[in-house]
XYZ file of C-alpha atoms in Angstrom:
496
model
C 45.719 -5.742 11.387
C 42.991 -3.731 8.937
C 41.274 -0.804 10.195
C 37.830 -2.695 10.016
C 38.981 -5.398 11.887
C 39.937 -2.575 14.431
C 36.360 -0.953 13.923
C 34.640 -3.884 13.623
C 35.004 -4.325 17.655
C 32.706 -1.151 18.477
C 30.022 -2.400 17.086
C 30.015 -5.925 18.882
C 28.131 -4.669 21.912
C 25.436 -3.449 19.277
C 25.295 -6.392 17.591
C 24.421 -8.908 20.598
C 21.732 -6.162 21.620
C 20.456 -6.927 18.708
C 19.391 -10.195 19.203
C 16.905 -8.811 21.244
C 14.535 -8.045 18.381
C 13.892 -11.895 18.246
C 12.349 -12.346 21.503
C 11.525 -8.943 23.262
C 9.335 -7.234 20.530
C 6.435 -5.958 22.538
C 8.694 -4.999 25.622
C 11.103 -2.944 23.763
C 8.220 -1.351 21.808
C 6.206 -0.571 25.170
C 9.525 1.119 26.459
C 9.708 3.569 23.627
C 6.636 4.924 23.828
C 6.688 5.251 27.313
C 10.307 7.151 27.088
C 8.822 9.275 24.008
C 5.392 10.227 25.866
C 7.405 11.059 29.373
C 9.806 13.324 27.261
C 7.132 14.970 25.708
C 4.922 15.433 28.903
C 5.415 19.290 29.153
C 4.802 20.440 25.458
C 2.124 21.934 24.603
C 0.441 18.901 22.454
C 1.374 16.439 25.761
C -0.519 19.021 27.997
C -2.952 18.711 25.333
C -3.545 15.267 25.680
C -3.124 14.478 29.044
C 0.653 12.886 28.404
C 0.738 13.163 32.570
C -1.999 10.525 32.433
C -0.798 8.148 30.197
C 0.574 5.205 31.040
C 0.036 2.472 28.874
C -0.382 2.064 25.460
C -4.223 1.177 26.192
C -4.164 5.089 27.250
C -2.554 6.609 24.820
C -4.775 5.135 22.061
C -7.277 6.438 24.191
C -6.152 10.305 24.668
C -4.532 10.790 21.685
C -5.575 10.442 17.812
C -3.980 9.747 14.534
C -3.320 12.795 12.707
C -1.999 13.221 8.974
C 0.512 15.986 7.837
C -2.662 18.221 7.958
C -3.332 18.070 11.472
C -0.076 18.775 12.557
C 0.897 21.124 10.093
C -0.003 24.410 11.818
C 1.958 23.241 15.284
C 4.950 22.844 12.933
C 4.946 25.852 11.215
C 4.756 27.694 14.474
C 8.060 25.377 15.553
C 9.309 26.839 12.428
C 8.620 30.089 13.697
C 10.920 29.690 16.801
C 8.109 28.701 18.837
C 9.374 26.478 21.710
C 7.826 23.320 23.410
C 5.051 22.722 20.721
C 5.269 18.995 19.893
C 8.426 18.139 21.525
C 10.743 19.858 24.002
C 12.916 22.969 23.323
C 13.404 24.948 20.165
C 13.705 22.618 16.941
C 15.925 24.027 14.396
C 16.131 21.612 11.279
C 13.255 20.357 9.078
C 13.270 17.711 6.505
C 11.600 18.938 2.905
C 9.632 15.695 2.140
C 6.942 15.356 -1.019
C 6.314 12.284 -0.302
C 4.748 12.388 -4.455
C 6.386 15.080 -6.829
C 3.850 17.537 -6.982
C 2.194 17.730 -3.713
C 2.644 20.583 -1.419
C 5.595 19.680 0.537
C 5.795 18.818 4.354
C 8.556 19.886 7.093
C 9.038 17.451 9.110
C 11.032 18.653 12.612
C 14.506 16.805 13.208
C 15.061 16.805 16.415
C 18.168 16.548 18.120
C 17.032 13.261 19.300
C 15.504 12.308 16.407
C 18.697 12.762 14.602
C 20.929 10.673 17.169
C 18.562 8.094 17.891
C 16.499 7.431 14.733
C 18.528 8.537 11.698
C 22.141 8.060 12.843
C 21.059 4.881 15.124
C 19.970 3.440 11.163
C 23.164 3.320 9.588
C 25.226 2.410 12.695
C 23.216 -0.935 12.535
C 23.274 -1.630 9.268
C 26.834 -1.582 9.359
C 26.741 -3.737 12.206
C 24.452 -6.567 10.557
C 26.864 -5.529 7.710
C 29.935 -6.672 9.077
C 28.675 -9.623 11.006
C 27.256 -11.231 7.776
C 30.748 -10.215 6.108
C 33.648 -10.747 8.898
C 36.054 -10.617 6.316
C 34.826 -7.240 5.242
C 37.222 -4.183 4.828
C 34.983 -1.752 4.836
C 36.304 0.636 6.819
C 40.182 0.257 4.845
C 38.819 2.862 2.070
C 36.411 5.171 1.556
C 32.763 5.591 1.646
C 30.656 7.828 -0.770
C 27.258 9.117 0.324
C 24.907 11.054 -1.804
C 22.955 14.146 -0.419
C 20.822 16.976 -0.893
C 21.048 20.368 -0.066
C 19.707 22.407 2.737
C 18.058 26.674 2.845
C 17.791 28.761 5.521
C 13.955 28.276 7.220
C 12.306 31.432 7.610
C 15.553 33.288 7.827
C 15.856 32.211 11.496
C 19.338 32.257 12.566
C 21.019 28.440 12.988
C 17.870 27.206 11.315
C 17.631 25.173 7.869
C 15.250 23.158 5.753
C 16.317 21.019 3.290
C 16.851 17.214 2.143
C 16.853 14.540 4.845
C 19.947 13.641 3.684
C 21.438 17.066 3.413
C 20.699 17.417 7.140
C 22.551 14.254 8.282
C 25.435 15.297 6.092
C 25.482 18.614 7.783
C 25.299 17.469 11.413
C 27.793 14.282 11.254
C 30.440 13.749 13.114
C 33.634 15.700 11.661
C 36.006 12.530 11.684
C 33.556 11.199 9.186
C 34.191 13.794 6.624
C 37.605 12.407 6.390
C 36.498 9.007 5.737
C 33.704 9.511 3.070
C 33.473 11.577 -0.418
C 32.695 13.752 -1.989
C 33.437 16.495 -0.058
C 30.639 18.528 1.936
C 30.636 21.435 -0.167
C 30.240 19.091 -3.148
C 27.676 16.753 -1.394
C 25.405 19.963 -0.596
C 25.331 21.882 -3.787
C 21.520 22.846 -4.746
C 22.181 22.403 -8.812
C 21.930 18.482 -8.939
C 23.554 18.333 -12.648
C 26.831 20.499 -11.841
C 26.808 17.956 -8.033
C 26.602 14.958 -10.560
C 29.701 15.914 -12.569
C 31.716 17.109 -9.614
C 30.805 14.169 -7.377
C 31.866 11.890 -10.548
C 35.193 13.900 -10.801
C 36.151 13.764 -6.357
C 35.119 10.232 -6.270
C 36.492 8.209 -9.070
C 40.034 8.911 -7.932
C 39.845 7.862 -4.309
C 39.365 3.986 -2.642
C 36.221 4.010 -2.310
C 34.538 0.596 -0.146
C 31.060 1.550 0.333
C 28.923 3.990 -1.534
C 24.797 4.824 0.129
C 21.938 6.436 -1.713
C 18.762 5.922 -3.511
C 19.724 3.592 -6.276
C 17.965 6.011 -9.395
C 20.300 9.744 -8.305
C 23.209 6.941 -7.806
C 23.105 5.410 -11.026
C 23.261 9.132 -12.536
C 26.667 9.390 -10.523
C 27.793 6.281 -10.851
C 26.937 6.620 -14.868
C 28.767 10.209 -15.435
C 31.426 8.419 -13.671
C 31.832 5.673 -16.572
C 32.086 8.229 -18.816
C 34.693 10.114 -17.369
C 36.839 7.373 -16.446
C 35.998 5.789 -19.695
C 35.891 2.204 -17.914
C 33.053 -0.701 -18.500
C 32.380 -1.893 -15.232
C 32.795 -0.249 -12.086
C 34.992 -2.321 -10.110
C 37.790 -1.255 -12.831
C 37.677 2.544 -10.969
C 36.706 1.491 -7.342
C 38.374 -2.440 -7.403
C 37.717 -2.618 -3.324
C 34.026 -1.846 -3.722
C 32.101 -4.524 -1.960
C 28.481 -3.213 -0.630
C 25.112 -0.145 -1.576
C 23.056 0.431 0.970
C 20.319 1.276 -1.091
C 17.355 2.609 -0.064
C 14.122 5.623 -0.860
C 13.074 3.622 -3.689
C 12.172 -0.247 -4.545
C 15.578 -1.464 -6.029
C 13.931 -4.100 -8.071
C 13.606 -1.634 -11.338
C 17.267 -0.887 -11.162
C 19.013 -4.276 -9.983
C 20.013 -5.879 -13.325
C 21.530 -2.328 -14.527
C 24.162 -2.222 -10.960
C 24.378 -6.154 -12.006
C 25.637 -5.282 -15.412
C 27.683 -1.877 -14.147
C 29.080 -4.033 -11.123
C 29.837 -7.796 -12.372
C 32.260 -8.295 -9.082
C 31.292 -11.624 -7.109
C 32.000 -10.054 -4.098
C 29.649 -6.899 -4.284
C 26.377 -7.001 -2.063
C 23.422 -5.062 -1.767
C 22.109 -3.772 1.556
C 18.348 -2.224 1.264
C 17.179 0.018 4.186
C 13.889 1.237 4.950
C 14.659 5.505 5.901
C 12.073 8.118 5.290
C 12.306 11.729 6.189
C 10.271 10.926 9.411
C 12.623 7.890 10.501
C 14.413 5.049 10.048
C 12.314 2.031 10.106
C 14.134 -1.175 8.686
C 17.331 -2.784 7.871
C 17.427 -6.069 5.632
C 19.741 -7.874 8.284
C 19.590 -11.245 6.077
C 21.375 -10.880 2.660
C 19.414 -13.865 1.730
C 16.221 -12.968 2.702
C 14.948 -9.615 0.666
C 12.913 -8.664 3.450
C 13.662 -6.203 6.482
C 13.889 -6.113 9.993
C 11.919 -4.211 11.623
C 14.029 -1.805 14.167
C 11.981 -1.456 17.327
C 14.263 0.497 20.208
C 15.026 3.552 18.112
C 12.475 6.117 19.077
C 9.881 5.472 16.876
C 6.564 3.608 18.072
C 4.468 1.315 15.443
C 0.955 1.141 14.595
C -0.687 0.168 11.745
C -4.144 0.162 9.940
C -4.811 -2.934 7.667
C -6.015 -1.824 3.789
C -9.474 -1.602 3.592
C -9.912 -0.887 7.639
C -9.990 2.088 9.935
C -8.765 -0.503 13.283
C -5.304 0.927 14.858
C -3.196 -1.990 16.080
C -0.087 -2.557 17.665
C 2.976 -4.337 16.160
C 2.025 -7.258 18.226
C -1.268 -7.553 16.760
C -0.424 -7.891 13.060
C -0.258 -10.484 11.131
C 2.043 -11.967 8.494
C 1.035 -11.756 4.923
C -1.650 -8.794 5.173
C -1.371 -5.040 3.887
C -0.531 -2.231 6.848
C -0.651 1.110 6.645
C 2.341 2.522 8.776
C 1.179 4.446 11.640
C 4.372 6.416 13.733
C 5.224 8.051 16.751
C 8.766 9.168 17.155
C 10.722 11.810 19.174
C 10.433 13.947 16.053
C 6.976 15.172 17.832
C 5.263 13.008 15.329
C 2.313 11.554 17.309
C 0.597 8.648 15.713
C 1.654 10.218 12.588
C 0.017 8.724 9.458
C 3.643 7.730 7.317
C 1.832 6.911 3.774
C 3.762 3.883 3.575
C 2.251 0.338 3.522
C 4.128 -2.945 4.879
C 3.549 -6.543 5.182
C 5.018 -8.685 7.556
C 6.933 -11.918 6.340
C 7.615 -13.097 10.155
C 7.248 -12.312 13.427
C 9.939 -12.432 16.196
C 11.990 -11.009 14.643
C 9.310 -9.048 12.647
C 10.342 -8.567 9.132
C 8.556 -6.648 6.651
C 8.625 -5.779 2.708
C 7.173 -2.116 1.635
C 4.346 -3.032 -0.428
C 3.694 0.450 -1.649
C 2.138 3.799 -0.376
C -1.322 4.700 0.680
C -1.687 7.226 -2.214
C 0.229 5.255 -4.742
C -2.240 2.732 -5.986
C -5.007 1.706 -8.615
C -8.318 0.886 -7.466
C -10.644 3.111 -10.560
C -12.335 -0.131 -10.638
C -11.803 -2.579 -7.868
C -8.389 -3.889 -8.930
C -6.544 -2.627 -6.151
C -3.102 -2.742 -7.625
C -0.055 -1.868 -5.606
C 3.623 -0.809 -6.239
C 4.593 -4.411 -4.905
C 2.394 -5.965 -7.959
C 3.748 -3.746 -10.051
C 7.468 -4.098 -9.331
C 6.449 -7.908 -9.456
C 5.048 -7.923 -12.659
C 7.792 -5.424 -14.517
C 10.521 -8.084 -13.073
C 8.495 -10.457 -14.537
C 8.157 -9.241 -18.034
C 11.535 -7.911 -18.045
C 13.493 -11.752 -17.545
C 11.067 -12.761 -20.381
C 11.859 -10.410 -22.767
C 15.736 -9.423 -21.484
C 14.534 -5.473 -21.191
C 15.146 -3.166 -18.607
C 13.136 -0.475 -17.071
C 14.348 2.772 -15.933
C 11.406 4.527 -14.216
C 7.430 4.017 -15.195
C 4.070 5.808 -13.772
C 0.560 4.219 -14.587
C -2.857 5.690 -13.868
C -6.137 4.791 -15.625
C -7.795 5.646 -18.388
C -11.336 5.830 -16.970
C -13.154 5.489 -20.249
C -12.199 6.443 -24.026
C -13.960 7.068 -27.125
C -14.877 3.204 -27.617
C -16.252 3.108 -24.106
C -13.234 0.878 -22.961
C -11.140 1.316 -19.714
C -8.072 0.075 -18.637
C -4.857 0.927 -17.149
C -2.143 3.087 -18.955
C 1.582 2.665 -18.075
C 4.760 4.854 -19.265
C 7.856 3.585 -19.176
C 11.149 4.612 -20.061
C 13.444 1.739 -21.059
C 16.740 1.476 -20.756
C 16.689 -1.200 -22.597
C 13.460 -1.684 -24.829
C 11.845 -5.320 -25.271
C 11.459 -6.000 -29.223
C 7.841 -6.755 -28.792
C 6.395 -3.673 -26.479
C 3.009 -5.435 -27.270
C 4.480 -8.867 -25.943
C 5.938 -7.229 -22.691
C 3.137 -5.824 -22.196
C 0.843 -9.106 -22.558
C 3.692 -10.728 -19.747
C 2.836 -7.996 -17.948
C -0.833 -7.840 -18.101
C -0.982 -11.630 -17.268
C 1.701 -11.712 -14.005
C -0.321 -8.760 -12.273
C -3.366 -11.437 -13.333
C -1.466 -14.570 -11.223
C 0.090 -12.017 -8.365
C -3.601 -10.343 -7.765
C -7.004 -12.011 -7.638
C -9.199 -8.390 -7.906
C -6.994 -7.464 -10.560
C -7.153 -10.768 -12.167
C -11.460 -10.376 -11.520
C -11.891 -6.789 -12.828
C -9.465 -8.508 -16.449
C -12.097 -11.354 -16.720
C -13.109 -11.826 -20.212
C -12.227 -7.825 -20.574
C -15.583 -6.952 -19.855
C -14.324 -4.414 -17.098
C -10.724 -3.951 -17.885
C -9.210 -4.281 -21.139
C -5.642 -5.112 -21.496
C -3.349 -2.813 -20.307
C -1.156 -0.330 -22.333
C 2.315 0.736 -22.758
C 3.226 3.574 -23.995
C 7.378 3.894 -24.436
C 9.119 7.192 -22.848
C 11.883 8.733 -24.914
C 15.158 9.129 -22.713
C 15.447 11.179 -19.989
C 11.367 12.185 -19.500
C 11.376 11.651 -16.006
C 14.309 13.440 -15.186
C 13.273 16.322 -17.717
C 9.746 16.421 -15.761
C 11.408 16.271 -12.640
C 13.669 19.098 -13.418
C 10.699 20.840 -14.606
C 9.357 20.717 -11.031
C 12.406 21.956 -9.190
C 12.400 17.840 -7.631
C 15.894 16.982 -9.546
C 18.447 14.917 -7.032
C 17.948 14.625 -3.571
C 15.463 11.933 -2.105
C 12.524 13.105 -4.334
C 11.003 10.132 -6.412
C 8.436 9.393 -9.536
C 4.804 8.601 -8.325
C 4.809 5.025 -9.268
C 0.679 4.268 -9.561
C -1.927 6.825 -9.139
C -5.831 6.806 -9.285
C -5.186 10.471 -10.775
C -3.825 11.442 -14.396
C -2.396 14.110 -12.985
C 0.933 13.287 -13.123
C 1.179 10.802 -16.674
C -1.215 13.684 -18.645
C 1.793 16.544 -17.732
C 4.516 13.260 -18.656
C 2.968 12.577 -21.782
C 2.755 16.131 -22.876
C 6.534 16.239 -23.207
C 7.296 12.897 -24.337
């Protein structure tokens, strides 16, 4: 008998709990927040906000508002501070380093021991668990798995308390039997310098039997690519032959999935994408055949969500399939009805599924187009099975007007491998975001308000050189997709 058949028995309780998400939605999502606000009822924010009062969600919309980063920034730099009982019981002594874009101040977002157990650790318990239901003849668990990270700093200098990468802190706090089953090694997984980790990861790894391997797909790649060249193999099932699953997740895998394709060709490799954030872990694609998510609802995080173009709260069970969501949270991080800066829409309800259509900064609308990352990812996958090229990472931001009075949106990409015709990808382009979006497709007509976009090509390695630049190399940090700002493409393009 395998050691995953073995394992696979611990997680059958889990995985008829489960089921629950098909029929209970509202009544597990009630429960949390009344477990998160009772917890919370003798902090400082719950006395606050009358948390003693509360008992419904009808209430709590009522006593408590939505606050960005901003507004909750000074409680958690006094939490940083070893201040007790601000936003959430006790002392809280990690904090996740989270950009959310490149350049932006950062944010600290408090892990909490609960937080930790039953938000970040209850992710990856179930995806393993839709895992190895969709896959019974799975042997996951009969090598190894390797898990990228970050790295962690002391915060403040306060004894036993850190700041770093999300992923740094889950790394640091798991469970020590784990560290025999996964590479590389923790001193290797949280080293700061994210070229020298590359190289050494690369070197630990290609040697062992490894099953599984979890990251964001881009820092992955970079392994997984200084890898090839060390082993000096083609494909990557010639180093790792019992390789059979990523879970991928941090960034949209679309720009990336022909490159694993051609790195992996092994029929029996899958592809697991997960929705985790610094602030929680929100979604598990529980359907290999479907690309879209489930939405997990008995962690400890509570849903809301603002529909594009609205300032109306909601909750889960008011939304509706097909329609653009800001993601509102609440979690037992002491985030209360905590603006996340993602966007969502729902594919189904019971269960409620979900594809990440983008972030609430990370858009185009200079002229009514409203363009979002999910058009965009839609349109490069478009242009690239037209023209066989691949794209590595891309930005685009506007070019509000330019010496022939014309506007229109400015894209650089870095290929990995260039179309023939740049000008023909980018007429593919131009016309898919034209089919997948009506105001874009408006503010194109005739060109009299938007001319047709350009491409300008990245030389090799920009993005990582700019990212490098910014101390943002590795980790969970990623490239602002679209922006409304040339902020970011004006300091790209001045060392392409």
């Amino acid at each position: 008998m395998s050691l995953t058949s073995i394992a696979s028995k611990i997680f059958l309780p889990r995985q008829k709990e489960l089921e629950r998400h098909n029929t209970e939605a509202e009544a597990m999502q009630r429960r949390v927040l009344t477990r998160l606000v009772n917890r919370a009822g003798d902090t400082e924010y719950g006395h606050r906000h009358g948390f003693a009062g509360i008992k419904s969600y009808e209430q709590f919309v009522k006593s408590v508002p939505v606050n960005s980063y901003e507004e909750l920034k000074d409680s958690i730099d006094r939490m940083r501070h070893g201040e007790r009982d601000v936003l959430w019981p006790g002392r809280v002594k990690w904090y996740a380093k989270s950009s959310g874009t490149t350049n932006d101040k950062s944010k600290f977002i408090p892990v909490t021991d609960e937080c930790l157990h039953h938000v970040h650790y209850a992710g990856p318990f179930d995806s393993v668990a839709f895992y190895l239901q969709n896959n019974p003849q799975s042997r996951l668990f009969d090598g190894r798995a390797m898990i990228l990270g970050g790295s962690h700093a002391p915060n403040y200098n306060l004894p036993g308390s850190l700041v770093g990468d999300l992923s740094a802190i889950l790394i640091e706090n798991m469970n020590p039997l784990a560290n025999l089953v996964r590479v590389p090694k923790k001193s290797t997984a949280l080293l700061s310098d994210f070229e020298v980790k590359r190289d050494r990861i690369a070197r630990e790894a290609m040697t062992k039997n490894v099953t599984n391997i979890s990251g964001v797909p881009s820092w992955m790649l970079s392994v997984l690519s200084r890898m090839m060249e060390l082993s000096g193999k083609q494909h990557l099932e010639e180093v790792w032959p019992n390789l059979e699953v990523f879970f991928h997740g941090g960034v949209a895998f679309t720009p990336y999935r022909q490159q694993y394709e051609r790195l992996i060709t092994s029929p029996n490799m899958h592809y697991m994408e997960t929705y985790n954030a610094s602030e929680g872990f929100f979604g598990i694609q529980n359907d290999p055949r479907d690309k879209s998510m489930m939405l997990m609802l008995d962690y400890d995080v509570f849903y809301e969500f603002m529909e594009m173009g609205s300032t109306e709260v909601i909750p889960l069970w008011a939304v509706e399939p097909g329609r653009n969501y800001a993601m509102i949270i609440t979690t037992s991080g002491g985030l209360w009805r905590y603006m996340l800066g993602d966007t969502v829409r729902f594919t189904s309800r019971n269960p409620y599924k979900f594809v990440i259509s983008g972030r609430t900064k990370h858009f185009i609308n200079a002229f009514g187009e409203e363009l979002i990352v999910d058009n965009a990812e839609q349109g490069l996958q478009w242009a690239c099975q037209q023209t066989g090229a691949e794209v590595l990472e891309y930005t685009a931001a506007p070019v509000f007007m330019d010496a022939q009075a014309k506007c229109r949106h400015q894209w650089l990409i870095e290929f990995n491998r260039p179309p023939q015709d740049l000008l023909q990808f980018a007429r593919l382009l131009d016309e898919r975001l034209q089919q997948l979006n009506s105001d874009y497709e408006a503010k194109r007509y005739k060109d009299i308000t938007l001319q047709p976009l350009e491409i300008i090509a990245a030389r090799k390695g920009l993005f990582n050189d700019w990212l490098k630049q910014n101390g943002k190399l590795g980790g969970q940090h990623k490239v602002p997709r679209l922006s409304n700002s040339r902020e970011h493409i004006e300091q790209l393009l001045k060392i392409n």
